């Protein structure tokens, strides 16, 4: 850190630059890898701390030198961070730092670089779902970082590859093992929360329940057919969770099939 500060001082800038170059060359001669330098510079205490640390500039300088001398195995700051912290952890921290004015610009830039890295390595939306380790509890946060990141990546993936025909509901359903499994988990959770008067209107769980019901309705699936077509069970052996799904879908289905209200206007002049 002292070298970085010294480089910003006109009185010591030239000497500091020479010392930094000597240090970088020493690391190169020792065949150190970028991740090793990250640790040496004590940038391994957390992504947020690393982004605020003056030594980040030294790591960036080392990566530039490393790439110049190893053109066949180039790397980047985002790849170095990913190697050390893991894709999923890094993605979530970067997303949260995008709302911090002090780190917004850098975090947004790194997040987009991470998306591009995923695209380059041919990561599908399903792959990203797995690395984010999305769980059912994530559907209880009004704004959940994991779901937001996945949604953004799906959008980037489809914009880059128009042949990709997927959406968030399909990706999340696949991740849970199918629409039936997702429906059971979400409906069971919402039913339990409703029983203790928790307002779930703004929860992703409510949004996904509605999305499932909407898809089934548009596919003209009758409520009783949910057992066999979606839940893959015989109605006679349905569990409490299965019945809850069908009951809630039945309410949705009947409401959608209600005839529109007709208002009759009686002209008093004709009475």
PDB file of C-alpha atoms in Angstrom:
ATOM      1  CA  UNK A   1       0.000   0.000   0.000  1.00  0.00           C
ATOM      2  CA  UNK A   2       2.886   2.368   0.799  1.00  0.00           C
ATOM      3  CA  UNK A   3       4.200   1.986  -2.743  1.00  0.00           C
ATOM      4  CA  UNK A   4       0.815   2.878  -4.201  1.00  0.00           C
ATOM      5  CA  UNK A   5       0.545   5.985  -2.030  1.00  0.00           C
ATOM      6  CA  UNK A   6       4.125   6.952  -2.839  1.00  0.00           C
ATOM      7  CA  UNK A   7       3.386   6.744  -6.575  1.00  0.00           C
ATOM      8  CA  UNK A   8       0.720   9.424  -6.117  1.00  0.00           C
ATOM      9  CA  UNK A   9       3.221  11.796  -4.526  1.00  0.00           C
ATOM     10  CA  UNK A  10       5.262  13.706  -7.113  1.00  0.00           C
ATOM     11  CA  UNK A  11       8.252  13.735  -4.761  1.00  0.00           C
ATOM     12  CA  UNK A  12       8.418   9.931  -4.541  1.00  0.00           C
ATOM     13  CA  UNK A  13       6.566   8.849  -7.660  1.00  0.00           C
ATOM     14  CA  UNK A  14       9.592   7.897  -9.760  1.00  0.00           C
ATOM     15  CA  UNK A  15      11.247   5.866  -7.008  1.00  0.00           C
ATOM     16  CA  UNK A  16       7.959   4.177  -6.035  1.00  0.00           C
ATOM     17  CA  UNK A  17       7.294   3.156  -9.632  1.00  0.00           C
ATOM     18  CA  UNK A  18      10.781   1.661  -9.924  1.00  0.00           C
ATOM     19  CA  UNK A  19      10.344  -0.246  -6.653  1.00  0.00           C
ATOM     20  CA  UNK A  20       6.934  -1.550  -7.714  1.00  0.00           C
ATOM     21  CA  UNK A  21       8.306  -2.748 -11.053  1.00  0.00           C
ATOM     22  CA  UNK A  22      11.150  -4.490  -9.223  1.00  0.00           C
ATOM     23  CA  UNK A  23       8.615  -6.198  -6.946  1.00  0.00           C
ATOM     24  CA  UNK A  24       6.450  -7.267  -9.884  1.00  0.00           C
ATOM     25  CA  UNK A  25       9.487  -8.634 -11.711  1.00  0.00           C
ATOM     26  CA  UNK A  26      10.517 -10.542  -8.585  1.00  0.00           C
ATOM     27  CA  UNK A  27       7.071 -12.165  -8.431  1.00  0.00           C
ATOM     28  CA  UNK A  28       7.250 -12.993 -12.129  1.00  0.00           C
ATOM     29  CA  UNK A  29      10.697 -14.557 -11.681  1.00  0.00           C
ATOM     30  CA  UNK A  30       9.274 -16.648  -8.838  1.00  0.00           C
ATOM     31  CA  UNK A  31       6.540 -17.799 -11.248  1.00  0.00           C
ATOM     32  CA  UNK A  32       3.796 -16.504  -8.985  1.00  0.00           C
ATOM     33  CA  UNK A  33       0.242 -16.684 -10.294  1.00  0.00           C
ATOM     34  CA  UNK A  34      -2.238 -13.781 -10.019  1.00  0.00           C
ATOM     35  CA  UNK A  35      -4.208 -15.554  -7.284  1.00  0.00           C
ATOM     36  CA  UNK A  36      -1.007 -15.988  -5.274  1.00  0.00           C
ATOM     37  CA  UNK A  37      -0.262 -12.280  -5.618  1.00  0.00           C
ATOM     38  CA  UNK A  38      -3.823 -11.519  -4.483  1.00  0.00           C
ATOM     39  CA  UNK A  39      -3.093 -13.411  -1.258  1.00  0.00           C
ATOM     40  CA  UNK A  40       0.351 -11.845  -0.834  1.00  0.00           C
ATOM     41  CA  UNK A  41      -1.205  -8.385  -1.118  1.00  0.00           C
ATOM     42  CA  UNK A  42      -3.768  -9.352   1.543  1.00  0.00           C
ATOM     43  CA  UNK A  43      -6.693  -8.954  -0.836  1.00  0.00           C
ATOM     44  CA  UNK A  44      -8.135 -12.221   0.420  1.00  0.00           C
ATOM     45  CA  UNK A  45     -10.164 -10.793   3.318  1.00  0.00           C
ATOM     46  CA  UNK A  46     -13.358 -10.346   1.334  1.00  0.00           C
ATOM     47  CA  UNK A  47     -14.418  -8.891  -2.012  1.00  0.00           C
ATOM     48  CA  UNK A  48     -15.626  -5.585  -0.586  1.00  0.00           C
ATOM     49  CA  UNK A  49     -12.420  -4.992   1.377  1.00  0.00           C
ATOM     50  CA  UNK A  50     -10.373  -5.912  -1.692  1.00  0.00           C
ATOM     51  CA  UNK A  51     -12.152  -3.351  -3.860  1.00  0.00           C
ATOM     52  CA  UNK A  52     -11.389  -0.605  -1.326  1.00  0.00           C
ATOM     53  CA  UNK A  53      -7.787  -1.720  -0.813  1.00  0.00           C
ATOM     54  CA  UNK A  54      -5.050   0.375  -2.422  1.00  0.00           C
ATOM     55  CA  UNK A  55      -3.157  -2.833  -3.211  1.00  0.00           C
ATOM     56  CA  UNK A  56      -5.781  -3.599  -5.857  1.00  0.00           C
ATOM     57  CA  UNK A  57      -3.783  -1.318  -8.170  1.00  0.00           C
ATOM     58  CA  UNK A  58      -0.682  -3.428  -7.614  1.00  0.00           C
ATOM     59  CA  UNK A  59      -2.582  -6.623  -8.407  1.00  0.00           C
ATOM     60  CA  UNK A  60      -3.933  -5.014 -11.584  1.00  0.00           C
ATOM     61  CA  UNK A  61      -0.403  -4.004 -12.576  1.00  0.00           C
ATOM     62  CA  UNK A  62       0.860  -7.543 -11.961  1.00  0.00           C
ATOM     63  CA  UNK A  63      -1.933  -9.028 -14.085  1.00  0.00           C
ATOM     64  CA  UNK A  64      -0.980  -6.685 -16.949  1.00  0.00           C
ATOM     65  CA  UNK A  65       2.657  -7.769 -16.709  1.00  0.00           C
ATOM     66  CA  UNK A  66       1.660 -11.421 -16.382  1.00  0.00           C
ATOM     67  CA  UNK A  67      -0.481 -11.229 -19.528  1.00  0.00           C
ATOM     68  CA  UNK A  68       2.259  -9.495 -21.498  1.00  0.00           C
ATOM     69  CA  UNK A  69       4.702 -12.290 -20.656  1.00  0.00           C
ATOM     70  CA  UNK A  70       2.192 -15.132 -20.911  1.00  0.00           C
ATOM     71  CA  UNK A  71       0.100 -14.336 -24.011  1.00  0.00           C
ATOM     72  CA  UNK A  72      -1.164 -17.919 -24.253  1.00  0.00           C
ATOM     73  CA  UNK A  73      -2.584 -17.948 -20.723  1.00  0.00           C
ATOM     74  CA  UNK A  74      -3.933 -14.454 -20.219  1.00  0.00           C
ATOM     75  CA  UNK A  75      -6.175 -13.747 -17.270  1.00  0.00           C
ATOM     76  CA  UNK A  76      -8.038 -10.778 -15.798  1.00  0.00           C
ATOM     77  CA  UNK A  77      -8.940  -9.207 -12.478  1.00  0.00           C
ATOM     78  CA  UNK A  78     -12.416 -10.763 -12.525  1.00  0.00           C
ATOM     79  CA  UNK A  79     -10.977 -14.217 -13.295  1.00  0.00           C
ATOM     80  CA  UNK A  80      -8.495 -13.857 -10.442  1.00  0.00           C
ATOM     81  CA  UNK A  81     -11.262 -12.854  -8.035  1.00  0.00           C
ATOM     82  CA  UNK A  82     -13.452 -15.718  -9.275  1.00  0.00           C
ATOM     83  CA  UNK A  83     -10.648 -18.240  -8.801  1.00  0.00           C
ATOM     84  CA  UNK A  84     -10.141 -17.118  -5.221  1.00  0.00           C
ATOM     85  CA  UNK A  85     -13.657 -16.353  -3.968  1.00  0.00           C
ATOM     86  CA  UNK A  86     -15.756 -18.539  -6.246  1.00  0.00           C
ATOM     87  CA  UNK A  87     -18.173 -17.432  -8.967  1.00  0.00           C
ATOM     88  CA  UNK A  88     -21.293 -17.535  -6.825  1.00  0.00           C
ATOM     89  CA  UNK A  89     -19.908 -15.631  -3.849  1.00  0.00           C
ATOM     90  CA  UNK A  90     -18.301 -13.025  -6.103  1.00  0.00           C
ATOM     91  CA  UNK A  91     -21.508 -12.505  -8.089  1.00  0.00           C
ATOM     92  CA  UNK A  92     -23.596 -11.902  -4.956  1.00  0.00           C
ATOM     93  CA  UNK A  93     -21.107  -9.488  -3.391  1.00  0.00           C
ATOM     94  CA  UNK A  94     -20.703  -7.511  -6.617  1.00  0.00           C
ATOM     95  CA  UNK A  95     -24.485  -7.234  -6.930  1.00  0.00           C
ATOM     96  CA  UNK A  96     -24.779  -5.810  -3.412  1.00  0.00           C
ATOM     97  CA  UNK A  97     -21.897  -3.384  -4.018  1.00  0.00           C
ATOM     98  CA  UNK A  98     -23.670  -1.991  -7.080  1.00  0.00           C
ATOM     99  CA  UNK A  99     -26.053  -0.196  -4.705  1.00  0.00           C
ATOM    100  CA  UNK A 100     -23.144   1.384  -2.783  1.00  0.00           C
ATOM    101  CA  UNK A 101     -22.215   4.737  -4.296  1.00  0.00           C
ATOM    102  CA  UNK A 102     -18.556   4.263  -3.387  1.00  0.00           C
ATOM    103  CA  UNK A 103     -18.243   1.006  -5.333  1.00  0.00           C
ATOM    104  CA  UNK A 104     -21.123   1.249  -7.810  1.00  0.00           C
ATOM    105  CA  UNK A 105     -19.088   1.964 -10.943  1.00  0.00           C
ATOM    106  CA  UNK A 106     -16.354  -0.627 -10.328  1.00  0.00           C
ATOM    107  CA  UNK A 107     -18.787  -3.309  -9.095  1.00  0.00           C
ATOM    108  CA  UNK A 108     -21.072  -2.820 -12.111  1.00  0.00           C
ATOM    109  CA  UNK A 109     -18.095  -3.040 -14.465  1.00  0.00           C
ATOM    110  CA  UNK A 110     -16.813  -6.224 -12.806  1.00  0.00           C
ATOM    111  CA  UNK A 111     -20.280  -7.806 -12.762  1.00  0.00           C
ATOM    112  CA  UNK A 112     -20.635  -7.267 -16.503  1.00  0.00           C
ATOM    113  CA  UNK A 113     -17.148  -8.699 -17.024  1.00  0.00           C
ATOM    114  CA  UNK A 114     -18.232 -11.724 -15.014  1.00  0.00           C
ATOM    115  CA  UNK A 115     -21.282 -12.174 -17.254  1.00  0.00           C
ATOM    116  CA  UNK A 116     -19.036 -11.951 -20.327  1.00  0.00           C
ATOM    117  CA  UNK A 117     -16.698 -14.513 -18.776  1.00  0.00           C
ATOM    118  CA  UNK A 118     -19.663 -16.855 -18.267  1.00  0.00           C
ATOM    119  CA  UNK A 119     -20.712 -16.333 -21.875  1.00  0.00           C
ATOM    120  CA  UNK A 120     -17.190 -17.039 -23.130  1.00  0.00           C
ATOM    121  CA  UNK A 121     -17.011 -20.241 -21.087  1.00  0.00           C
ATOM    122  CA  UNK A 122     -20.421 -21.298 -22.502  1.00  0.00           C
ATOM    123  CA  UNK A 123     -22.206 -21.249 -19.160  1.00  0.00           C
ATOM    124  CA  UNK A 124     -25.926 -21.839 -19.619  1.00  0.00           C
ATOM    125  CA  UNK A 125     -28.604 -20.280 -17.440  1.00  0.00           C
ATOM    126  CA  UNK A 126     -28.904 -23.666 -15.716  1.00  0.00           C
ATOM    127  CA  UNK A 127     -25.163 -23.609 -14.948  1.00  0.00           C
ATOM    128  CA  UNK A 128     -25.442 -20.171 -13.367  1.00  0.00           C
ATOM    129  CA  UNK A 129     -28.476 -21.301 -11.363  1.00  0.00           C
ATOM    130  CA  UNK A 130     -26.341 -24.066  -9.866  1.00  0.00           C
ATOM    131  CA  UNK A 131     -23.315 -21.914  -9.046  1.00  0.00           C
ATOM    132  CA  UNK A 132     -25.565 -19.365  -7.312  1.00  0.00           C
ATOM    133  CA  UNK A 133     -26.918 -22.191  -5.113  1.00  0.00           C
ATOM    134  CA  UNK A 134     -30.487 -20.923  -5.178  1.00  0.00           C
ATOM    135  CA  UNK A 135     -32.676 -22.319  -2.388  1.00  0.00           C
ATOM    136  CA  UNK A 136     -36.412 -22.089  -1.669  1.00  0.00           C
ATOM    137  CA  UNK A 137     -35.770 -19.540   1.118  1.00  0.00           C
ATOM    138  CA  UNK A 138     -34.431 -17.132  -1.514  1.00  0.00           C
ATOM    139  CA  UNK A 139     -38.027 -16.682  -2.677  1.00  0.00           C
ATOM    140  CA  UNK A 140     -38.925 -14.997   0.617  1.00  0.00           C
ATOM    141  CA  UNK A 141     -36.850 -11.850   0.016  1.00  0.00           C
ATOM    142  CA  UNK A 142     -38.554  -9.010  -1.818  1.00  0.00           C
ATOM    143  CA  UNK A 143     -35.338  -8.405  -3.759  1.00  0.00           C
ATOM    144  CA  UNK A 144     -33.095 -11.459  -3.699  1.00  0.00           C
ATOM    145  CA  UNK A 145     -29.558 -10.989  -5.114  1.00  0.00           C
ATOM    146  CA  UNK A 146     -29.316 -14.541  -6.477  1.00  0.00           C
ATOM    147  CA  UNK A 147     -32.590 -14.324  -8.392  1.00  0.00           C
ATOM    148  CA  UNK A 148     -31.751 -10.835  -9.659  1.00  0.00           C
ATOM    149  CA  UNK A 149     -28.321 -11.968 -10.910  1.00  0.00           C
ATOM    150  CA  UNK A 150     -29.837 -14.984 -12.649  1.00  0.00           C
ATOM    151  CA  UNK A 151     -32.526 -12.808 -14.235  1.00  0.00           C
ATOM    152  CA  UNK A 152     -29.899 -10.381 -15.539  1.00  0.00           C
ATOM    153  CA  UNK A 153     -27.758 -13.194 -16.914  1.00  0.00           C
ATOM    154  CA  UNK A 154     -30.733 -14.798 -18.669  1.00  0.00           C
ATOM    155  CA  UNK A 155     -31.399 -11.423 -20.333  1.00  0.00           C
ATOM    156  CA  UNK A 156     -27.735 -11.058 -21.398  1.00  0.00           C
ATOM    157  CA  UNK A 157     -27.633 -14.667 -22.606  1.00  0.00           C
ATOM    158  CA  UNK A 158     -30.754 -14.239 -24.763  1.00  0.00           C
ATOM    159  CA  UNK A 159     -29.588 -10.896 -26.141  1.00  0.00           C
ATOM    160  CA  UNK A 160     -26.236 -12.428 -27.106  1.00  0.00           C
ATOM    161  CA  UNK A 161     -27.669 -15.720 -28.367  1.00  0.00           C
ATOM    162  CA  UNK A 162     -31.154 -15.169 -29.858  1.00  0.00           C
ATOM    163  CA  UNK A 163     -31.453 -18.921 -30.426  1.00  0.00           C
ATOM    164  CA  UNK A 164     -31.656 -19.451 -26.655  1.00  0.00           C
ATOM    165  CA  UNK A 165     -35.343 -19.951 -25.849  1.00  0.00           C
ATOM    166  CA  UNK A 166     -35.586 -19.976 -22.086  1.00  0.00           C
ATOM    167  CA  UNK A 167     -36.899 -17.798 -19.288  1.00  0.00           C
ATOM    168  CA  UNK A 168     -36.580 -17.472 -15.542  1.00  0.00           C
ATOM    169  CA  UNK A 169     -39.524 -19.746 -14.796  1.00  0.00           C
ATOM    170  CA  UNK A 170     -38.070 -22.530 -16.940  1.00  0.00           C
ATOM    171  CA  UNK A 171     -34.588 -22.172 -15.426  1.00  0.00           C
ATOM    172  CA  UNK A 172     -35.852 -22.113 -11.836  1.00  0.00           C
ATOM    173  CA  UNK A 173     -38.242 -25.022 -12.486  1.00  0.00           C
ATOM    174  CA  UNK A 174     -35.395 -27.072 -13.973  1.00  0.00           C
ATOM    175  CA  UNK A 175     -33.234 -26.232 -10.991  1.00  0.00           C
ATOM    176  CA  UNK A 176     -35.785 -27.586  -8.548  1.00  0.00           C
ATOM    177  CA  UNK A 177     -36.457 -30.697 -10.613  1.00  0.00           C
ATOM    178  CA  UNK A 178     -39.534 -29.635 -12.566  1.00  0.00           C
ATOM    179  CA  UNK A 179     -42.614 -27.443 -12.267  1.00  0.00           C
ATOM    180  CA  UNK A 180     -44.290 -29.916  -9.945  1.00  0.00           C
ATOM    181  CA  UNK A 181     -41.485 -29.839  -7.378  1.00  0.00           C
ATOM    182  CA  UNK A 182     -41.247 -26.045  -7.538  1.00  0.00           C
ATOM    183  CA  UNK A 183     -45.015 -25.689  -7.164  1.00  0.00           C
ATOM    184  CA  UNK A 184     -45.123 -27.959  -4.108  1.00  0.00           C
ATOM    185  CA  UNK A 185     -42.336 -26.062  -2.352  1.00  0.00           C
ATOM    186  CA  UNK A 186     -43.651 -22.586  -3.146  1.00  0.00           C
ATOM    187  CA  UNK A 187     -47.306 -23.303  -2.372  1.00  0.00           C
ATOM    188  CA  UNK A 188     -46.466 -25.120   0.872  1.00  0.00           C
ATOM    189  CA  UNK A 189     -44.314 -22.201   1.978  1.00  0.00           C
ATOM    190  CA  UNK A 190     -46.914 -19.563   1.057  1.00  0.00           C
ATOM    191  CA  UNK A 191     -49.691 -21.537   2.723  1.00  0.00           C
ATOM    192  CA  UNK A 192     -47.701 -21.720   5.949  1.00  0.00           C
ATOM    193  CA  UNK A 193     -46.944 -17.991   5.877  1.00  0.00           C
ATOM    194  CA  UNK A 194     -50.571 -17.136   5.112  1.00  0.00           C
ATOM    195  CA  UNK A 195     -51.635 -19.124   8.181  1.00  0.00           C
ATOM    196  CA  UNK A 196     -49.654 -16.747  10.413  1.00  0.00           C
ATOM    197  CA  UNK A 197     -50.802 -13.632   8.518  1.00  0.00           C
ATOM    198  CA  UNK A 198     -47.515 -12.806   6.802  1.00  0.00           C
ATOM    199  CA  UNK A 199     -48.000 -10.482   3.834  1.00  0.00           C
ATOM    200  CA  UNK A 200     -46.362 -12.310   0.916  1.00  0.00           C
ATOM    201  CA  UNK A 201     -47.669 -10.157  -1.939  1.00  0.00           C
ATOM    202  CA  UNK A 202     -44.245  -8.753  -2.827  1.00  0.00           C
ATOM    203  CA  UNK A 203     -42.315 -12.003  -2.335  1.00  0.00           C
ATOM    204  CA  UNK A 204     -40.785 -13.742  -5.379  1.00  0.00           C
ATOM    205  CA  UNK A 205     -42.602 -16.882  -4.186  1.00  0.00           C
ATOM    206  CA  UNK A 206     -45.940 -15.227  -4.956  1.00  0.00           C
ATOM    207  CA  UNK A 207     -44.657 -14.061  -8.340  1.00  0.00           C
ATOM    208  CA  UNK A 208     -43.521 -17.570  -9.270  1.00  0.00           C
ATOM    209  CA  UNK A 209     -46.746 -19.170  -8.070  1.00  0.00           C
ATOM    210  CA  UNK A 210     -48.658 -16.792 -10.331  1.00  0.00           C
ATOM    211  CA  UNK A 211     -46.274 -17.476 -13.231  1.00  0.00           C
ATOM    212  CA  UNK A 212     -46.782 -21.240 -12.882  1.00  0.00           C
ATOM    213  CA  UNK A 213     -50.561 -20.915 -12.732  1.00  0.00           C
ATOM    214  CA  UNK A 214     -50.540 -18.566 -15.721  1.00  0.00           C
ATOM    215  CA  UNK A 215     -48.494 -21.038 -17.774  1.00  0.00           C
ATOM    216  CA  UNK A 216     -50.788 -23.933 -16.857  1.00  0.00           C
ATOM    217  CA  UNK A 217     -53.902 -21.916 -17.629  1.00  0.00           C
ATOM    218  CA  UNK A 218     -52.560 -20.853 -21.029  1.00  0.00           C
ATOM    219  CA  UNK A 219     -51.765 -24.506 -21.730  1.00  0.00           C
ATOM    220  CA  UNK A 220     -55.440 -25.262 -20.992  1.00  0.00           C
ATOM    221  CA  UNK A 221     -54.616 -27.602 -18.099  1.00  0.00           C
ATOM    222  CA  UNK A 222     -57.695 -28.289 -15.987  1.00  0.00           C
ATOM    223  CA  UNK A 223     -57.269 -28.273 -12.184  1.00  0.00           C
ATOM    224  CA  UNK A 224     -57.834 -32.022 -11.805  1.00  0.00           C
ATOM    225  CA  UNK A 225     -55.239 -32.690 -14.521  1.00  0.00           C
ATOM    226  CA  UNK A 226     -52.533 -31.019 -12.446  1.00  0.00           C
ATOM    227  CA  UNK A 227     -52.104 -34.221 -10.446  1.00  0.00           C
ATOM    228  CA  UNK A 228     -51.083 -36.292 -13.463  1.00  0.00           C
ATOM    229  CA  UNK A 229     -49.625 -33.681 -15.834  1.00  0.00           C
ATOM    230  CA  UNK A 230     -47.622 -31.538 -13.426  1.00  0.00           C
ATOM    231  CA  UNK A 231     -47.318 -33.272 -10.062  1.00  0.00           C
ATOM    232  CA  UNK A 232     -46.962 -36.740 -11.620  1.00  0.00           C
ATOM    233  CA  UNK A 233     -49.070 -38.436  -8.925  1.00  0.00           C
ATOM    234  CA  UNK A 234     -52.326 -40.357  -8.758  1.00  0.00           C
ATOM    235  CA  UNK A 235     -54.994 -38.143  -7.207  1.00  0.00           C
ATOM    236  CA  UNK A 236     -55.838 -40.889  -4.695  1.00  0.00           C
ATOM    237  CA  UNK A 237     -52.260 -40.857  -3.376  1.00  0.00           C
ATOM    238  CA  UNK A 238     -51.838 -37.077  -3.366  1.00  0.00           C
ATOM    239  CA  UNK A 239     -50.009 -35.533  -0.423  1.00  0.00           C
ATOM    240  CA  UNK A 240     -51.113 -32.462   1.513  1.00  0.00           C
ATOM    241  CA  UNK A 241     -48.685 -30.415  -0.580  1.00  0.00           C
ATOM    242  CA  UNK A 242     -50.153 -31.805  -3.827  1.00  0.00           C
ATOM    243  CA  UNK A 243     -53.699 -30.983  -2.731  1.00  0.00           C
ATOM    244  CA  UNK A 244     -52.655 -27.456  -1.725  1.00  0.00           C
ATOM    245  CA  UNK A 245     -51.227 -26.848  -5.210  1.00  0.00           C
ATOM    246  CA  UNK A 246     -54.408 -28.052  -6.907  1.00  0.00           C
ATOM    247  CA  UNK A 247     -56.653 -26.087  -4.530  1.00  0.00           C
ATOM    248  CA  UNK A 248     -54.799 -22.846  -5.176  1.00  0.00           C
ATOM    249  CA  UNK A 249     -54.695 -23.423  -8.909  1.00  0.00           C
ATOM    250  CA  UNK A 250     -58.426 -24.220  -8.882  1.00  0.00           C
ATOM    251  CA  UNK A 251     -59.120 -20.828  -7.286  1.00  0.00           C
ATOM    252  CA  UNK A 252     -56.960 -19.129  -9.925  1.00  0.00           C
ATOM    253  CA  UNK A 253     -58.546 -21.158 -12.735  1.00  0.00           C
ATOM    254  CA  UNK A 254     -62.129 -20.422 -11.667  1.00  0.00           C
ATOM    255  CA  UNK A 255     -61.398 -16.731 -11.281  1.00  0.00           C
ATOM    256  CA  UNK A 256     -59.927 -16.594 -14.788  1.00  0.00           C
ATOM    257  CA  UNK A 257     -62.990 -18.347 -16.202  1.00  0.00           C
ATOM    258  CA  UNK A 258     -65.509 -16.046 -14.547  1.00  0.00           C
ATOM    259  CA  UNK A 259     -67.637 -14.135 -17.058  1.00  0.00           C
ATOM    260  CA  UNK A 260     -66.981 -10.403 -17.077  1.00  0.00           C
ATOM    261  CA  UNK A 261     -69.303  -8.288 -14.974  1.00  0.00           C
ATOM    262  CA  UNK A 262     -72.130  -6.778 -17.017  1.00  0.00           C
ATOM    263  CA  UNK A 263     -73.501  -3.499 -15.779  1.00  0.00           C
ATOM    264  CA  UNK A 264     -77.069  -2.629 -16.766  1.00  0.00           C
ATOM    265  CA  UNK A 265     -77.966   0.999 -17.009  1.00  0.00           C
ATOM    266  CA  UNK A 266     -81.589   1.835 -16.366  1.00  0.00           C
ATOM    267  CA  UNK A 267     -82.620   5.089 -17.976  1.00  0.00           C
ATOM    268  CA  UNK A 268     -85.004   6.788 -15.512  1.00  0.00           C
ATOM    269  CA  UNK A 269     -86.705   8.547 -18.417  1.00  0.00           C
ATOM    270  CA  UNK A 270     -88.056   5.188 -19.601  1.00  0.00           C
ATOM    271  CA  UNK A 271     -89.550   4.234 -16.226  1.00  0.00           C
TER     272      UNK A 271
END
